[in-house]
Short mmCIF file of C-alpha atoms in Angstrom, two decimals:
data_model
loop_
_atom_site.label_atom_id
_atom_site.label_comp_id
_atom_site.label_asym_id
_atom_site.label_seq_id
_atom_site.Cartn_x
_atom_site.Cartn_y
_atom_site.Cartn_z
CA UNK A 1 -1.57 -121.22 -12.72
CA UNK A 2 -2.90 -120.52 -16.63
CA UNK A 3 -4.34 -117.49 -16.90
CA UNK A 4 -8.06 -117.55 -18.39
CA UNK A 5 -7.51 -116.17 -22.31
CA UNK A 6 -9.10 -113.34 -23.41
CA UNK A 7 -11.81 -113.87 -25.90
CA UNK A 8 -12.34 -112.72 -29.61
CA UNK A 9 -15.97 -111.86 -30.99
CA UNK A 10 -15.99 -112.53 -34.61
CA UNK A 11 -18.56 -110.38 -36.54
CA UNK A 12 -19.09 -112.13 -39.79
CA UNK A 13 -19.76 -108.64 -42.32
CA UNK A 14 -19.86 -111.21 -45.51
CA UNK A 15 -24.17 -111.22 -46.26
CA UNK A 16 -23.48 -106.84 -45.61
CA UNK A 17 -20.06 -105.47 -46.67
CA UNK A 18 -19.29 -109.16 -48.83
CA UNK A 19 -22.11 -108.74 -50.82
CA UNK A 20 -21.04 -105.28 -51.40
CA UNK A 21 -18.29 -107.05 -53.59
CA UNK A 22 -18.79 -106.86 -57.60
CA UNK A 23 -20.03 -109.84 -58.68
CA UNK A 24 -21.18 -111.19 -55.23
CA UNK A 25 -24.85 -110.10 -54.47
CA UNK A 26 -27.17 -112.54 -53.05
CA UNK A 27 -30.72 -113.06 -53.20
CA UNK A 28 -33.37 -113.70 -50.54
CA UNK A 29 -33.17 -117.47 -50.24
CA UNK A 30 -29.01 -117.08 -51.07
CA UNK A 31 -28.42 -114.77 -48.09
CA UNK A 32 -30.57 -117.87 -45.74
CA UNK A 33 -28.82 -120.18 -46.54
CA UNK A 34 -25.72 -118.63 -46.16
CA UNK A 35 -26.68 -117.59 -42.51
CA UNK A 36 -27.42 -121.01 -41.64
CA UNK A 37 -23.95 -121.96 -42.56
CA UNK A 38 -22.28 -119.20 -40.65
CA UNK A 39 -24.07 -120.11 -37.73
CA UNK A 40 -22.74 -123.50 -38.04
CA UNK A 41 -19.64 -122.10 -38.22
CA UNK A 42 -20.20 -120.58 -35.06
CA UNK A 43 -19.65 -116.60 -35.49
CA UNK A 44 -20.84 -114.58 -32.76
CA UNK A 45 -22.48 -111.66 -34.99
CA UNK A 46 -24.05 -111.61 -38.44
CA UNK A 47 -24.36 -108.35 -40.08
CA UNK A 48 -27.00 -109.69 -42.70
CA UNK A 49 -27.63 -106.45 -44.73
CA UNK A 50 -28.53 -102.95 -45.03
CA UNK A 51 -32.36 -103.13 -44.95
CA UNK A 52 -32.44 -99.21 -46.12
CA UNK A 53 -31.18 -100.34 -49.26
CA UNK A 54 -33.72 -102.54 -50.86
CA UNK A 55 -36.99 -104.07 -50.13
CA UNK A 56 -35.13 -107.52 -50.71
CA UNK A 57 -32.75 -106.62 -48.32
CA UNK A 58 -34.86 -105.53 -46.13
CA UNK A 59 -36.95 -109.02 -46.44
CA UNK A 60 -33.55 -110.54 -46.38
CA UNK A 61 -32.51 -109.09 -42.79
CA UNK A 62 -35.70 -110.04 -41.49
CA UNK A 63 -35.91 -113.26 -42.53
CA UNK A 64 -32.50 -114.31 -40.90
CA UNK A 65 -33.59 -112.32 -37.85
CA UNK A 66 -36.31 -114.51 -37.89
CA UNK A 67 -34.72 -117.89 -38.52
CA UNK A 68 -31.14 -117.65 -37.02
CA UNK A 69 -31.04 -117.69 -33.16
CA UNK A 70 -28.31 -118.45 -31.52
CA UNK A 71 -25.80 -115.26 -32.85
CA UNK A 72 -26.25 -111.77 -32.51
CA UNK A 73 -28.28 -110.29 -35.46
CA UNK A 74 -27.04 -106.61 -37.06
CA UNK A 75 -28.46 -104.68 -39.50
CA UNK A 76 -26.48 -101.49 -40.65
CA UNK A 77 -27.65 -98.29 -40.98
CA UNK A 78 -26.77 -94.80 -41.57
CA UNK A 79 -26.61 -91.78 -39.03
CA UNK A 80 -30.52 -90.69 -39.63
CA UNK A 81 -33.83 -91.57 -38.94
CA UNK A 82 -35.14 -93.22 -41.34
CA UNK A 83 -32.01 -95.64 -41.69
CA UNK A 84 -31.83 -96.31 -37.87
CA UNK A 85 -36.12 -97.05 -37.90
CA UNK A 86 -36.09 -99.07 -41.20
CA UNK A 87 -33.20 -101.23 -39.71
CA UNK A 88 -34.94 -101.89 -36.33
CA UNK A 89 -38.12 -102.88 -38.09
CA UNK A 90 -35.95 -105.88 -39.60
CA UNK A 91 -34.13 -106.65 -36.55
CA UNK A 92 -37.34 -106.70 -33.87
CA UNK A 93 -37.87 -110.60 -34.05
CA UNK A 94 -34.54 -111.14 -33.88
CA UNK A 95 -33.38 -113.06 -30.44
CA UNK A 96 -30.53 -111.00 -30.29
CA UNK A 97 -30.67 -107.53 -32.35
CA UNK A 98 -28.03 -104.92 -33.08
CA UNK A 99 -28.65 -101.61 -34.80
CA UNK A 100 -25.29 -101.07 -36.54
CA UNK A 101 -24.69 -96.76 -36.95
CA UNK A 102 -22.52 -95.30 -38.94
CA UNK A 103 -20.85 -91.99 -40.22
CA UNK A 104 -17.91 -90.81 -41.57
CA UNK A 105 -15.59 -88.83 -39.94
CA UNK A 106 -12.48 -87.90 -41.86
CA UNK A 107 -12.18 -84.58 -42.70
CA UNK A 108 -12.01 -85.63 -46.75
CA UNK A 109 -15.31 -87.36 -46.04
CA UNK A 110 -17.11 -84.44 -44.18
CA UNK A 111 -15.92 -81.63 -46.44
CA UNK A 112 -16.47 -83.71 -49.96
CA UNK A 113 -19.27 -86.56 -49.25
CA UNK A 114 -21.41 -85.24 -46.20
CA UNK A 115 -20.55 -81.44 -46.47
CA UNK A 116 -20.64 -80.82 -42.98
CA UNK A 117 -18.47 -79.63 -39.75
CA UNK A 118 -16.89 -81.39 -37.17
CA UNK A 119 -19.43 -80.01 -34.73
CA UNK A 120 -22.27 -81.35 -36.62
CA UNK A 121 -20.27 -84.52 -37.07
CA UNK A 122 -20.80 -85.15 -33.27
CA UNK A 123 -24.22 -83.86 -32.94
CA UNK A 124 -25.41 -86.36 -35.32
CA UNK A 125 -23.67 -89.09 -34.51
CA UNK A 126 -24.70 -88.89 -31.00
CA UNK A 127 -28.76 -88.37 -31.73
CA UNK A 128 -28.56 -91.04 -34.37
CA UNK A 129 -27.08 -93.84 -31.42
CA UNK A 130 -29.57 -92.40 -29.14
CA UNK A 131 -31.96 -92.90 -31.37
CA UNK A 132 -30.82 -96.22 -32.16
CA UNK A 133 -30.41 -97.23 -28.04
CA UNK A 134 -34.11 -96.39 -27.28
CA UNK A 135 -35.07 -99.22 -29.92
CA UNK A 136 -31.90 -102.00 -29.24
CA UNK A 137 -30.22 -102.29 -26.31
CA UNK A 138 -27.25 -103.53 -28.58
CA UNK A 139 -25.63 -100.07 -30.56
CA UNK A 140 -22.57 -100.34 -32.74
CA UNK A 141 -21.55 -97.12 -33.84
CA UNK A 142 -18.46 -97.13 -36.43
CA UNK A 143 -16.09 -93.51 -37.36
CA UNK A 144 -16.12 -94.10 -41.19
CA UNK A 145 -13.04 -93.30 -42.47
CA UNK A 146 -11.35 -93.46 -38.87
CA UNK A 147 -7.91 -94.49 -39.62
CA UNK A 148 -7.69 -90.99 -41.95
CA UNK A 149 -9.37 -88.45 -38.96
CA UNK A 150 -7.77 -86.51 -36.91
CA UNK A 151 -7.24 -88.82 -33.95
CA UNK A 152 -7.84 -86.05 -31.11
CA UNK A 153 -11.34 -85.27 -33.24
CA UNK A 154 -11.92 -89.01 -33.68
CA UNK A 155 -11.78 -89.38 -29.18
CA UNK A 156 -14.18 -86.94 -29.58
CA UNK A 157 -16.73 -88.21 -31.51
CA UNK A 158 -16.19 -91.11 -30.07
CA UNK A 159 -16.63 -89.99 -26.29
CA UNK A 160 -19.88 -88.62 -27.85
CA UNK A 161 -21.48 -92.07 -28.96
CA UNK A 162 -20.62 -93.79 -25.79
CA UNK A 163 -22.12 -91.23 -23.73
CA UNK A 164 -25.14 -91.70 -26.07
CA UNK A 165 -25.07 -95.53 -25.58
CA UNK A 166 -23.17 -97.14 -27.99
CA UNK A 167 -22.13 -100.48 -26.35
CA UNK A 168 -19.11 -101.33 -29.31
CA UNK A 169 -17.18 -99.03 -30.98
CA UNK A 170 -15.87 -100.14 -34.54
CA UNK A 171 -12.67 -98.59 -35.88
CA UNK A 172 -12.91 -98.75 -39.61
CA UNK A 173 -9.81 -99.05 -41.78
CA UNK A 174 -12.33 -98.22 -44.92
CA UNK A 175 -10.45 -97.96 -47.60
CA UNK A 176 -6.99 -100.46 -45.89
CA UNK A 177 -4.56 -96.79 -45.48
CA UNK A 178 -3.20 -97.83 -42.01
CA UNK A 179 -0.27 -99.80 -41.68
CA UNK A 180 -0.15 -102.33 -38.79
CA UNK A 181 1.73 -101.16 -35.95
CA UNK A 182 0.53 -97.28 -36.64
CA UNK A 183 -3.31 -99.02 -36.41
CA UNK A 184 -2.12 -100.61 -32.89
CA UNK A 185 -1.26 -97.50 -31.83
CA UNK A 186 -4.64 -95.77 -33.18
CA UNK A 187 -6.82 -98.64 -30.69
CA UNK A 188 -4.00 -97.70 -28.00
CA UNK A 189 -4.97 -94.33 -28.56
CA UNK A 190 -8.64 -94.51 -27.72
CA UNK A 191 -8.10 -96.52 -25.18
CA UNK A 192 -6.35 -93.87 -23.28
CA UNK A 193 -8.51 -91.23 -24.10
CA UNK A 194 -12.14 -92.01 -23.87
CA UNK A 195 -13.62 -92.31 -20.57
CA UNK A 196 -15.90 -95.16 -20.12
CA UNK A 197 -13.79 -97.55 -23.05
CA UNK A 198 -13.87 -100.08 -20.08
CA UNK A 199 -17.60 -100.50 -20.73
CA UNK A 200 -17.63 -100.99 -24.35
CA UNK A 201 -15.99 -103.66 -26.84
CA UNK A 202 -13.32 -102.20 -29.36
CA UNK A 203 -13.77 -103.97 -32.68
CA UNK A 204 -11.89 -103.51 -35.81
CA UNK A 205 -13.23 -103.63 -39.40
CA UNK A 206 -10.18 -103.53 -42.22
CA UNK A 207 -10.11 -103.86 -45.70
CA UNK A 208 -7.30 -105.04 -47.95
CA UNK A 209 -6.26 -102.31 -50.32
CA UNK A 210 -2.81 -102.59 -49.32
CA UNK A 211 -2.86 -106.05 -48.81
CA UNK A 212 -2.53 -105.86 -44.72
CA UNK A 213 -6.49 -106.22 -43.92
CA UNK A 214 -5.46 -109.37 -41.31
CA UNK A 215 -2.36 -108.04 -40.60
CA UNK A 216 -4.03 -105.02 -39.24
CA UNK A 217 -6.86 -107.09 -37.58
CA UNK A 218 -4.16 -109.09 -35.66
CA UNK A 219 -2.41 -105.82 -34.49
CA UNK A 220 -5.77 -104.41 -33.15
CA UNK A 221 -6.37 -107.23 -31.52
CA UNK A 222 -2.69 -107.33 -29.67
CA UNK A 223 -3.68 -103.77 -28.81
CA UNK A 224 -6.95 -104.38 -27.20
CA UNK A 225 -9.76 -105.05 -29.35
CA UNK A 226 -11.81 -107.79 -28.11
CA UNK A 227 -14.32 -107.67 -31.85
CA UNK A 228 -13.21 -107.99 -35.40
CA UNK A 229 -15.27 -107.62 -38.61
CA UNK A 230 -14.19 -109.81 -41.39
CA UNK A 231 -15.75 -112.19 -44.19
CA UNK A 232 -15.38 -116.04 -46.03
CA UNK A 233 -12.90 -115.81 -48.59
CA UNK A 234 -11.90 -112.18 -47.67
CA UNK A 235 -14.66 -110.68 -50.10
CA UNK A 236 -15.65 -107.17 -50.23
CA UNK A 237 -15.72 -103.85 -51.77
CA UNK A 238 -12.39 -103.27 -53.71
CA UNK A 239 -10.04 -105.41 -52.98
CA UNK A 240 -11.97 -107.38 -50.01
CA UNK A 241 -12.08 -107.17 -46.17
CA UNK A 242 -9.72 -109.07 -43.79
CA UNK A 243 -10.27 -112.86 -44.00
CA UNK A 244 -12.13 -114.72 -41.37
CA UNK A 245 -9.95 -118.07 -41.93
CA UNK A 246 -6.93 -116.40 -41.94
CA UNK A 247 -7.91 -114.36 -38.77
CA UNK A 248 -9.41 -117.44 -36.82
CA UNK A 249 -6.39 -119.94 -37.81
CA UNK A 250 -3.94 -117.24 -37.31
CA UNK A 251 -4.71 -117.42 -33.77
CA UNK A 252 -5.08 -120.93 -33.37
CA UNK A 253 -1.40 -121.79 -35.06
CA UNK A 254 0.29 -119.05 -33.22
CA UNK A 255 -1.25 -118.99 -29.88
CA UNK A 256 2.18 -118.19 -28.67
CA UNK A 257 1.71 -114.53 -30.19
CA UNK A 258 -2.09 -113.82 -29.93
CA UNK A 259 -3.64 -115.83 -27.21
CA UNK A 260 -6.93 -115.37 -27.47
CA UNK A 261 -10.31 -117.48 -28.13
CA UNK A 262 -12.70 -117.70 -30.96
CA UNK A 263 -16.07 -119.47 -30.89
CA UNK A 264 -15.61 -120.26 -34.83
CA UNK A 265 -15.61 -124.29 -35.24
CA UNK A 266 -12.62 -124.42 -37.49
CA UNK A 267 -13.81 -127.90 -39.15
CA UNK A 268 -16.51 -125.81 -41.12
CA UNK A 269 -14.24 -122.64 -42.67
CA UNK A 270 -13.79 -124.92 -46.05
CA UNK A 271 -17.57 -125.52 -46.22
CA UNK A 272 -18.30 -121.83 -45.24
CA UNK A 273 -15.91 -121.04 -48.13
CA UNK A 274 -17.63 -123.46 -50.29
CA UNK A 275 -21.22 -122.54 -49.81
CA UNK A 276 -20.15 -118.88 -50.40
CA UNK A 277 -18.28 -119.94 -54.04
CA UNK A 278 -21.24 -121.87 -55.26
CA UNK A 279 -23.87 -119.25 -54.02
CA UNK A 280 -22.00 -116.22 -55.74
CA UNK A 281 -20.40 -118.03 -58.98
CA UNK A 282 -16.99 -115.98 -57.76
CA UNK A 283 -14.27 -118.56 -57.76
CA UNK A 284 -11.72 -119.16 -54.65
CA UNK A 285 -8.27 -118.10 -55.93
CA UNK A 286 -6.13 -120.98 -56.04
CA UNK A 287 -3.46 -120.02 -53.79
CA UNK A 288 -6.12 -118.62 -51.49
CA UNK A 289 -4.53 -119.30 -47.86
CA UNK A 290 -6.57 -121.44 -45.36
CA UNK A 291 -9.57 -121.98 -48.39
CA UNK A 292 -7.58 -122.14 -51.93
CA UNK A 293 -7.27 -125.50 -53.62
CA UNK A 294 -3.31 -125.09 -53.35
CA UNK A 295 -3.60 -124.06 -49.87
CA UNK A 296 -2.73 -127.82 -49.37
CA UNK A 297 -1.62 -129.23 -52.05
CA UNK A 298 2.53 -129.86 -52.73
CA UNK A 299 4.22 -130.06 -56.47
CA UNK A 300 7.95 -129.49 -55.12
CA UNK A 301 10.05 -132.45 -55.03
CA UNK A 302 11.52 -131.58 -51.54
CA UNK A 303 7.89 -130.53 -50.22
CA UNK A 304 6.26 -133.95 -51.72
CA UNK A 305 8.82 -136.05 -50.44
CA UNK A 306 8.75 -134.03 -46.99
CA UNK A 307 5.22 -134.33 -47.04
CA UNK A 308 5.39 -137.56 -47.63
CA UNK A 309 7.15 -138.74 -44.70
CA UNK A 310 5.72 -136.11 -41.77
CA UNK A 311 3.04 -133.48 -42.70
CA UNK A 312 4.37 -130.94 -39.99
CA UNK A 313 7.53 -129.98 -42.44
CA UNK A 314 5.46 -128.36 -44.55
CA UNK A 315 2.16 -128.07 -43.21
CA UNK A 316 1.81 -125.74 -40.27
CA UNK A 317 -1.98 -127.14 -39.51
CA UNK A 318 -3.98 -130.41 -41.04
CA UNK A 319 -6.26 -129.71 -43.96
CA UNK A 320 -8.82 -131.62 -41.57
CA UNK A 321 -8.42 -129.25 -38.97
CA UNK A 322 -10.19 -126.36 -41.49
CA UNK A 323 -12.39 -129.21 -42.95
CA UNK A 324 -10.12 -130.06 -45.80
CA UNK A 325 -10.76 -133.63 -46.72
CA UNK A 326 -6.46 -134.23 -47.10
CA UNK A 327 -3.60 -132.65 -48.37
CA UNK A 328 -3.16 -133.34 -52.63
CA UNK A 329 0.46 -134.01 -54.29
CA UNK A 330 0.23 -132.48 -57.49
CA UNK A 331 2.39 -134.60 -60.20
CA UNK A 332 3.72 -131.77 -62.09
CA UNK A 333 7.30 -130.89 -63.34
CA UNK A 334 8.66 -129.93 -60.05
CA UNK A 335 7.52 -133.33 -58.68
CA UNK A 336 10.09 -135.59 -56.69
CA UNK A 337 10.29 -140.01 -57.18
CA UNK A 338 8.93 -140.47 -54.01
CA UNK A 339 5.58 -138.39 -54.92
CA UNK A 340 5.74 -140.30 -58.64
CA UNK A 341 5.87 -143.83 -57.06
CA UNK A 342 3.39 -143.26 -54.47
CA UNK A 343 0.90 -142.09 -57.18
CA UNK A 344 1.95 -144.88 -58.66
CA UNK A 345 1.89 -147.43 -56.10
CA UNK A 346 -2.02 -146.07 -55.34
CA UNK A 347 -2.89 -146.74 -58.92
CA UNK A 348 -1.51 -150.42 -58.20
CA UNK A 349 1.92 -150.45 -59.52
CA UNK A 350 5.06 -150.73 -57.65
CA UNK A 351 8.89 -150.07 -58.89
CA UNK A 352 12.06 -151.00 -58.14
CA UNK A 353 14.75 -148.19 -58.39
CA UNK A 354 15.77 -148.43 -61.62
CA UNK A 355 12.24 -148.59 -63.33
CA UNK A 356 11.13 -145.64 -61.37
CA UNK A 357 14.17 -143.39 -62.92
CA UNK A 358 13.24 -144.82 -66.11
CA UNK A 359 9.22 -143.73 -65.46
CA UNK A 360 10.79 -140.53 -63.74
CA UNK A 361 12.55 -139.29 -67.01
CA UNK A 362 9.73 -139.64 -69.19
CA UNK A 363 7.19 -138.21 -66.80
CA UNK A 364 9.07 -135.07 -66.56
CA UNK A 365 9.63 -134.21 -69.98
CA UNK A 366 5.92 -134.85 -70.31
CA UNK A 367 5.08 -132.49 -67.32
CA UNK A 368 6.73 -129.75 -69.19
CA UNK A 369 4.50 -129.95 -72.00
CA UNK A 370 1.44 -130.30 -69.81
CA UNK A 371 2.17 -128.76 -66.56
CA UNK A 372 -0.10 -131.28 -64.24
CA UNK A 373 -0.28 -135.12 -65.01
CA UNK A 374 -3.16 -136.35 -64.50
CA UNK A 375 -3.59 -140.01 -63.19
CA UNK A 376 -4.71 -141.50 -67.36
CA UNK A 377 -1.78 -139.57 -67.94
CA UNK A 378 0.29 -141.45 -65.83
CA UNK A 379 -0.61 -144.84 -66.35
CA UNK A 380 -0.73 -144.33 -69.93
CA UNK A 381 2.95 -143.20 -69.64
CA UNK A 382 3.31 -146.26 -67.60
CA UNK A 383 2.09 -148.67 -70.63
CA UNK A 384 4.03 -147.27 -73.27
CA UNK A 385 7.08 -147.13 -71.01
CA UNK A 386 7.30 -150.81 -69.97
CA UNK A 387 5.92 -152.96 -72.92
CA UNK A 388 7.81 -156.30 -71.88
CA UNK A 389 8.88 -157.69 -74.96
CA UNK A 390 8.69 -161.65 -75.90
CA UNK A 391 11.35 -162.60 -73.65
CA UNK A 392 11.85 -160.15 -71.21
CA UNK A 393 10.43 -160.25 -67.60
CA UNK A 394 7.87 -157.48 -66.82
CA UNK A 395 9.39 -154.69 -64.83
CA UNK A 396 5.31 -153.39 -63.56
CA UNK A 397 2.13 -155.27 -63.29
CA UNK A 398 -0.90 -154.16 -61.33
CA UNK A 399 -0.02 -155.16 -57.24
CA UNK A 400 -3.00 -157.59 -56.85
CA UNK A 401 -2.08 -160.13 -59.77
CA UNK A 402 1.34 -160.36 -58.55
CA UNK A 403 0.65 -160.84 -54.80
CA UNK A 404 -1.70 -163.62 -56.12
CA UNK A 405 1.12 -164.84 -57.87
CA UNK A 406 3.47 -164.43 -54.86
CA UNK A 407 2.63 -168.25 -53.26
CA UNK A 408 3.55 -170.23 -56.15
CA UNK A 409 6.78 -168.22 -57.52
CA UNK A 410 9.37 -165.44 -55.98
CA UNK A 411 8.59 -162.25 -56.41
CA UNK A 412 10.57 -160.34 -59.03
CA UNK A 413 12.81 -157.84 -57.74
CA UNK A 414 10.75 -155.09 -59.28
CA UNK A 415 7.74 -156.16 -57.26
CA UNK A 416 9.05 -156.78 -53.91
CA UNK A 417 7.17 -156.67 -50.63
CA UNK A 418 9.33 -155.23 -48.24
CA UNK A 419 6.81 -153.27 -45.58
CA UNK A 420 9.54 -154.29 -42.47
CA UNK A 421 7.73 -151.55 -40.74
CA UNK A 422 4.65 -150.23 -42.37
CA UNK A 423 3.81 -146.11 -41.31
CA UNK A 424 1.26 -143.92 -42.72
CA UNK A 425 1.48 -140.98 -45.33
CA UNK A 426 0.01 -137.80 -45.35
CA UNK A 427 -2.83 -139.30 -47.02
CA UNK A 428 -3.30 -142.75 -44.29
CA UNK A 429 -1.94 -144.66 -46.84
CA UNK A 430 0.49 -147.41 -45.82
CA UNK A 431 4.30 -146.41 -47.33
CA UNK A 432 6.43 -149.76 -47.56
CA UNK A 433 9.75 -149.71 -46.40
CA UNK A 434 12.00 -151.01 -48.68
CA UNK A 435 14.36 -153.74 -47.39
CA UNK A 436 17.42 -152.40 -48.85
CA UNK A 437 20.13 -150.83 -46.31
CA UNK A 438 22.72 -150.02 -48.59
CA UNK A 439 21.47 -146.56 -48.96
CA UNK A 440 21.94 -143.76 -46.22
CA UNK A 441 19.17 -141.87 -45.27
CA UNK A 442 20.10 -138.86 -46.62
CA UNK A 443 20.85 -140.76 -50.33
CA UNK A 444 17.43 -142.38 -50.21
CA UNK A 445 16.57 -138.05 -49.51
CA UNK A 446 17.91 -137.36 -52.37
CA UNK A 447 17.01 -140.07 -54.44
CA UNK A 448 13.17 -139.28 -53.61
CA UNK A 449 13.39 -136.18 -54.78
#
């Protein structure tokens, strides 16, 4: 009998802590439209802003309170009054509100940026959720600074908030210290020591100073966190927040290791990413996993011609599956035959062996002067290559004029038809297969590439 999988909320932080990013703030109608596409994308909570902050934040939070129905709604706020009110005044049409509290509790943080005790520590963190519960059922309270407090002080504080209400409890790595398995044992931790855990949802919020922001996500979640705050494209202050793409299709590749469920529709993290690109002018970087134009795209010889022949050796999920329209051979210097002559082959041309090597040799020294070859490029190599001269018989001609010509004459060797038994590429196109068995599989291997 399968056992029922444990489910993941995904708290999308990007229109809050994403903004926070240089370079990345979003206006009133920005912030919409970017809520509309995370709920298509089918996160369970948006954090949509600090309302304290400004009056167009403010406006911001309530508008997508207003407009956005099916997820949960948070607005953060700091530990005091006027925070908690001026976020609840935001959140009050909202179908679904959260009040999202927070305070630091690292003893760097209390002695240098709050200048106060432990003792009042607790005391205000537990009036400011109270505060908080009588207005939203729905309290997040998050330690700032956790993964650097005293983990015995951090139970307490902690103890003190869900006593006050607090229905999730978010364990920020704030400035990405913690190293995975020493952040497992940090969720482990608080687990075992504060009464009433059962009753509340253990999220995680990392960043990626370090580099390990969904490294450390993952290992909360192995160790029992059930919520994790992340954002498109990994944005954020400093060096970003864990990725929600690589979080989300972590799970779904690997299901093996973390067996859990996500209500994020896959199909729309490239659009999500998109939208989010175009909205704050900040470029994905190209070998961006899940989102990055070379996330799927192949220039190696051995990957092309892999590629080529079954996705799955070097593709470890279909670009459709995160809404990628296909995988993309780049023709560059480290580009195999079989990659050259299907480029070719889809600009209409079609090779036998020996003009291929010929086209090969020349394409290659071009690539090193010009790293990608572009398709002009290639069939302007193509041209000057194979100028038939008076006599000679043309090695290339476009495919249609010389299937027209195929009833009336043979078929030159160059242009062959020889699809025996036709399959499809990477791309659904149809790759012929030569009728020529005098080569072993493994020459024809190394002859693509």
């Amino acid at each position: 009998m399968q056992t029922e999988r444990a489910r993941i909320t995904v708290f999308d932080t990007t229109l809050r802590d994403g903004e926070q990013s240089p370079g990345c703030s979003m206006n009133h109608q920005e912030k919409l439209r970017l809520a509309h596409q995370l709920d298509r994308l089918g996160v369970d909570v948006i954090e949509a802003g600090f309302p304290i902050a400004s009056d167009g934040d403010f406006e911001a939070v309530k508008a997508i309170a207003a407009a956005i129905r099916r997820p949960i709604i948070a607005g953060l706020a700091r530990a005091c009054r006027p925070d908690i009110e001026r976020a609840w005044e935001a959140l009050k049409e909202a179908a679904r509100p959260r009040i999202h509290v927070f305070l630091a509790t690292s003893d760097i943080h209390l002695q240098y940026k709050l200048r106060i005790t432990r003792d009042e520590c607790v005391a205000q963190a537990r009036h400011a959720v109270r505060l908080a519960k009588s207005l939203c059922d729905d309290v997040e309270f998050s330690p700032e600074d956790a993964t650097r407090t005293d983990p015995e002080f951090l139970c307490r504080a902690l103890q003190a908030v869900v006593e006050a209400g607090a229905t999730t409890l978010n364990i920020p790595d704030t400035v990405g210290y913690t190293m995975p398995t020493e952040f497992a044992e940090l969720i482990t931790t608080i687990r075992q020591r504060v009464r009433g855990i059962e009753s509340v949802t253990i999220s995680a919020h990392c960043h990626n100073d370090l580099g390990l922001a969904v490294a450390n996500a993952l290992a909360a979640i192995g160790a029992g966190a059930r919520q994790v705050e992340c954002t498109i494209n990994g944005i954020g202050e400093r060096a970003g927040n864990a990725s929600l793409e690589e979080i989300v299709m972590a799970m779904r590749v690997r299901p093996d290791r973390y067996p859990y469920d996500t209500g994020v529709v896959s199909k729309q993290l490239f659009s999500a990413s998109q939208v989010l690109s175009e909205i704050t002018g900040v470029p994905v970087q190209p070998n961006k996993a899940i989102t990055g134009r070379n996330a799927f795209a192949h220039e190696a010889g051995i990957h092309q011609d892999g590629v080529l022949k079954n996705p799955l050796t070097y593709e470890i999920m279909t670009p459709q599956s995160v809404g990628v329209p296909d995988s993309k051979l780049v023709l560059g210097k480290h580009s195999g035959r079989h990659a050259l002559g299907m480029r070719c082959e889809q600009l209409g041309y079609q090779f036998d062996r020996r003009a291929l090597d010929d086209i090969y040799r020349r394409f290659v020294r071009l690539a090193d002067k010009i790293k990608n070859v572009e398709d002009h490029h290639l069939l302007e190599l193509i041209r000057d290559t194979h100028k038939p001269a008076a006599s000679a018989t043309p090695l290339v001609e476009p495919l249609a004029a010389a299937f027209a010509a195929a009833a009336n004459s043979p078929a030159p060797e160059a242009l062959k038809q020889a699809p025996l038994a036709p399959t499809n590429n990477a791309f659904g196109l149809t790759v012929p297969v030569l009728a020529d068995h005098h080569h072993t599989e493994q020459e024809d291997y190394l002859w693509g590439v």
